[in-house]
Coordinates of C-alpha atoms in Angstrom, one line a residue:
X1 CA 22.2 -29.6 -1.3
X2 CA 18.4 -30.1 -1.4
X3 CA 15.7 -27.7 -1.7
X4 CA 13.9 -26.6 1.5
X5 CA 10.2 -27.1 1.0
X6 CA 8.7 -26.8 4.5
X7 CA 6.0 -24.2 5.2
X8 CA 6.9 -21.5 7.7
X9 CA 5.1 -19.3 10.2
X10 CA 4.8 -15.7 9.0
X11 CA 4.8 -13.1 11.7
X12 CA 1.5 -11.2 12.2
X13 CA 1.1 -8.2 10.0
X14 CA -1.6 -5.6 9.7
X15 CA -0.7 -3.2 6.9
X16 CA 1.0 -4.7 3.9
X17 CA 2.5 -3.4 0.6
X18 CA 2.2 -5.9 -2.2
X19 CA 4.8 -5.5 -5.0
X20 CA 3.9 -7.2 -8.2
X21 CA 6.0 -7.3 -11.4
X22 CA 4.3 -6.2 -14.5
X23 CA 4.9 -9.6 -16.0
X24 CA 2.5 -11.2 -13.5
X25 CA -0.4 -9.6 -15.6
X26 CA 0.8 -11.0 -18.9
X27 CA -1.1 -13.5 -20.9
X28 CA -0.2 -16.1 -23.5
X29 CA 0.9 -15.0 -27.0
X30 CA 2.6 -11.8 -25.7
X31 CA -0.7 -10.1 -24.5
X32 CA 0.6 -7.3 -22.2
X33 CA -2.4 -7.3 -19.9
X34 CA -4.5 -10.4 -19.6
X35 CA -8.0 -9.6 -18.3
X36 CA -8.3 -13.2 -16.9
X37 CA -5.0 -13.1 -15.1
X38 CA -5.5 -9.6 -13.8
X39 CA -8.9 -10.7 -12.5
X40 CA -7.3 -13.6 -10.7
X41 CA -4.7 -11.4 -9.1
X42 CA -7.4 -9.0 -8.1
X43 CA -9.3 -11.8 -6.4
X44 CA -6.2 -12.8 -4.4
X45 CA -5.9 -9.2 -3.2
X46 CA -9.7 -9.0 -2.4
X47 CA -9.5 -12.3 -0.4
X48 CA -6.7 -10.9 1.7
X49 CA -8.4 -7.6 2.2
X50 CA -11.6 -9.4 3.3
X51 CA -9.6 -10.9 6.2
X52 CA -9.0 -7.4 7.6
X53 CA -5.6 -6.5 6.3
X54 CA -4.8 -3.0 5.1
X55 CA -3.4 -3.3 1.6
X56 CA -1.4 -1.1 -0.8
X57 CA 0.0 -2.3 -4.1
X58 CA 2.8 -1.3 -6.5
X59 CA 2.8 -2.9 -9.9
X60 CA 5.8 -2.7 -12.2
X61 CA 5.6 -1.9 -15.9
X62 CA 7.9 -4.6 -17.5
X63 CA 5.0 -6.2 -19.4
X64 CA 4.5 -3.0 -21.4
X65 CA 7.8 -1.2 -21.4
X66 CA 11.1 -1.6 -19.5
X67 CA 13.1 1.6 -19.2
X68 CA 16.5 0.0 -18.6
X69 CA 16.2 -2.3 -21.6
X70 CA 15.1 0.5 -23.8
X71 CA 18.0 2.7 -22.7
X72 CA 20.4 -0.1 -23.6
X73 CA 18.9 0.1 -27.2
X74 CA 19.5 3.8 -27.6
X75 CA 16.7 5.7 -25.9
X76 CA 18.0 8.3 -23.5
X77 CA 17.8 6.8 -20.0
X78 CA 15.7 9.4 -18.3
X79 CA 13.2 9.4 -21.2
X80 CA 13.1 5.6 -21.1
X81 CA 12.4 5.6 -17.4
X82 CA 9.6 8.1 -17.7
X83 CA 8.1 5.9 -20.4
X84 CA 8.3 3.0 -18.0
X85 CA 6.6 5.0 -15.3
X86 CA 3.7 5.6 -17.6
X87 CA 3.5 1.8 -18.2
X88 CA 3.0 1.3 -14.5
X89 CA 0.1 3.7 -14.5
X90 CA -1.6 1.6 -17.2
X91 CA -1.1 -1.5 -15.1
X92 CA -2.4 0.2 -12.0
X93 CA -5.6 1.2 -13.8
X94 CA -6.0 -2.4 -15.0
X95 CA -5.7 -3.8 -11.5
X96 CA -8.0 -1.1 -10.1
X97 CA -10.6 -1.9 -12.7
X98 CA -10.4 -5.6 -11.9
X99 CA -10.7 -4.9 -8.1
X100 CA -13.7 -2.6 -8.5
X101 CA -15.5 -5.2 -10.7
X102 CA -15.6 -7.5 -7.7
X103 CA -16.6 -4.8 -5.3
X104 CA -13.3 -3.7 -3.8
X105 CA -13.1 0.1 -3.3
X106 CA -9.7 1.2 -4.8
X107 CA -7.7 4.3 -5.4
X108 CA -4.8 4.8 -7.7
X109 CA -2.2 7.4 -6.7
X110 CA 0.5 8.4 -9.2
X111 CA 3.9 10.0 -8.4
X112 CA 3.5 11.8 -11.7
X113 CA 0.4 14.0 -11.4
X114 CA -2.3 13.2 -14.0
X115 CA -5.5 14.5 -12.5
X116 CA -7.8 13.2 -15.3
X117 CA -6.7 9.6 -14.7
X118 CA -5.9 9.2 -11.0
X119 CA -5.0 11.0 -7.8
X120 CA -1.6 12.5 -7.2
X121 CA 0.4 10.7 -4.5
X122 CA -0.4 12.4 -1.1
X123 CA 0.7 10.4 1.8
X124 CA -1.9 11.5 4.3
X125 CA -4.7 11.0 1.8
X126 CA -3.4 7.5 1.1
X127 CA -3.3 6.7 4.8
X128 CA -6.9 7.9 5.0
X129 CA -7.9 5.6 2.2
X130 CA -6.3 2.6 4.0
X131 CA -8.1 3.5 7.2
X132 CA -11.4 3.5 5.3
X133 CA -10.7 0.0 4.0
X134 CA -9.7 0.9 0.5
X135 CA -6.9 -0.7 -1.5
X136 CA -4.4 1.9 -2.6
X137 CA -2.4 1.3 -5.8
X138 CA 0.8 3.4 -6.1
X139 CA 1.9 4.1 -9.7
X140 CA 4.8 5.8 -11.5
X141 CA 7.5 4.6 -9.1
X142 CA 9.1 7.4 -7.2
X143 CA 8.3 9.9 -9.9
X144 CA 12.0 10.3 -10.9
X145 CA 14.2 8.4 -13.4
X146 CA 17.0 6.1 -12.4
X147 CA 14.9 4.4 -9.8
X148 CA 13.1 1.0 -10.2
X149 CA 9.6 0.2 -9.1
X150 CA 11.3 -2.0 -6.4
X151 CA 12.7 1.2 -4.9
X152 CA 9.3 2.8 -5.3
X153 CA 7.7 -0.1 -3.4
X154 CA 10.2 0.2 -0.6
X155 CA 9.8 3.9 -0.4
X156 CA 6.0 3.7 -0.2
X157 CA 6.2 0.9 2.3
X158 CA 8.3 3.1 4.5
X159 CA 6.1 6.2 4.0
X160 CA 2.9 4.2 4.8
X161 CA 4.4 2.6 7.8
X162 CA 3.7 -0.9 6.4
X163 CA 4.5 -3.9 8.6
X164 CA 5.9 -5.8 5.6
X165 CA 6.6 -5.7 1.9
X166 CA 5.3 -8.8 0.1
X167 CA 7.1 -9.4 -3.2
X168 CA 5.0 -11.6 -5.5
X169 CA 7.2 -13.4 -8.0
X170 CA 7.2 -16.6 -10.1
X171 CA 9.3 -18.5 -7.6
X172 CA 8.4 -19.5 -4.0
X173 CA 11.2 -17.6 -2.2
X174 CA 14.8 -16.6 -2.2
X175 CA 17.4 -19.2 -3.4
X176 CA 21.1 -19.3 -3.3
X177 CA 21.0 -19.8 -7.1
X178 CA 18.4 -19.5 -9.8
X179 CA 16.1 -22.5 -9.2
X180 CA 15.0 -22.4 -12.8
X181 CA 18.6 -23.1 -13.9
X182 CA 20.1 -24.9 -10.9
X183 CA 17.9 -27.9 -9.8
X184 CA 19.9 -28.2 -6.6
X185 CA 19.4 -24.6 -5.5
X186 CA 18.5 -24.2 -1.8
X187 CA 15.7 -22.0 -0.6
X188 CA 16.2 -19.8 2.4
X189 CA 13.4 -19.7 5.0
X190 CA 14.9 -16.5 6.4
X191 CA 17.8 -14.5 5.2
X192 CA 19.3 -11.2 6.3
X193 CA 19.4 -8.0 4.3
X194 CA 23.2 -8.0 4.5
X195 CA 23.4 -11.5 2.9
X196 CA 21.0 -10.6 0.1
X197 CA 23.2 -7.6 -0.7
X198 CA 26.6 -9.3 -0.3
X199 CA 25.6 -12.4 -2.3
X200 CA 23.6 -10.4 -4.8
X201 CA 20.6 -12.7 -4.4
X202 CA 18.4 -10.7 -6.9
X203 CA 15.5 -10.3 -4.5
X204 CA 15.1 -6.6 -5.3
X205 CA 17.6 -3.9 -6.3
X206 CA 20.2 -2.8 -3.8
X207 CA 18.6 0.6 -3.0
X208 CA 15.2 -1.1 -2.2
X209 CA 16.9 -3.7 0.1
X210 CA 18.8 -1.0 1.9
X211 CA 15.7 1.2 2.4
X212 CA 13.8 -1.8 3.9
X213 CA 16.8 -2.6 6.1
X214 CA 17.1 0.9 7.4
X215 CA 13.4 1.0 8.2
X216 CA 13.2 -2.5 9.5
X217 CA 10.6 -3.6 7.0
X218 CA 10.6 -7.4 6.4
X219 CA 10.4 -8.5 2.7
X220 CA 8.3 -11.6 2.2
X221 CA 9.1 -13.3 -1.2
X222 CA 6.5 -15.7 -2.4
X223 CA 4.9 -17.2 -5.6
X224 CA 2.0 -15.0 -6.6
X225 CA 1.2 -17.3 -9.6
X226 CA 0.1 -20.1 -7.3
X227 CA -3.6 -19.7 -6.7
X228 CA -4.5 -18.7 -3.1
X229 CA -0.8 -18.4 -2.1
X230 CA -0.9 -14.8 -1.0
X231 CA -3.5 -15.6 1.7
X232 CA -1.8 -18.9 2.6
X233 CA 1.5 -17.2 3.2
X234 CA -0.1 -14.7 5.5
X235 CA -1.8 -17.5 7.4
X236 CA 1.6 -19.2 7.8
X237 CA 0.6 -22.1 5.6
X238 CA 2.4 -21.2 2.3
X239 CA 6.0 -21.3 1.2
X240 CA 8.0 -18.1 1.2
X241 CA 11.3 -16.5 2.4
X242 CA 11.4 -13.6 4.8
X243 CA 14.3 -11.1 4.4
X244 CA 14.9 -9.3 7.7
X245 CA 17.5 -8.1 10.1
X246 CA 19.6 -10.8 11.8
X247 CA 18.1 -11.9 15.1
X248 CA 14.6 -10.5 14.2

């Protein structure tokens, strides 16, 4: 089997939730948050926002602290997850700073209230921010342990009535095997939620996939590390995979 490399036409979207892993912000030598890389990611977001899209963002915390890994090493799971949530707040503030340095009005809302640092998550307030053209960054996942930031992204996408959830990763879509380990892996142009779940394709965790499926929110998986790719995929010129209901 050969890899599918053609570009594809992405359906028109207006309001988008961008899910980024914390590792996207990492620099060389183990630097948890690279100012240079964070600035590049912020510019990608700014370029898309300038085209008229309404954007909200969820950033993971794995570059700083990963709750599940820490729990496996002996930290009580709920405590570890709360620590991971705090890591996502740090990443959200870093992205906010990078966006505001290039003139993009941004708000951070946390599922764990911390009034001295950012706003609490209030859905109607977040909607108002989007309507005013601000980028809204959601931090601290769902605010409860035992849920990943993927689930938090799916939940916020549903609450904000987003047209799609864009998952920025280090690969250019969803494959039938790990393309970093299997050179002959095939990339899907489109794939159903059911196949992702049944074949355990590792797009997002199962609860996030199910939530998107139940709310008919397409998941667009693309390579955020490639410069300009976010805007290219939205324009139908980049390479990505769309996870959606069969027949959509």
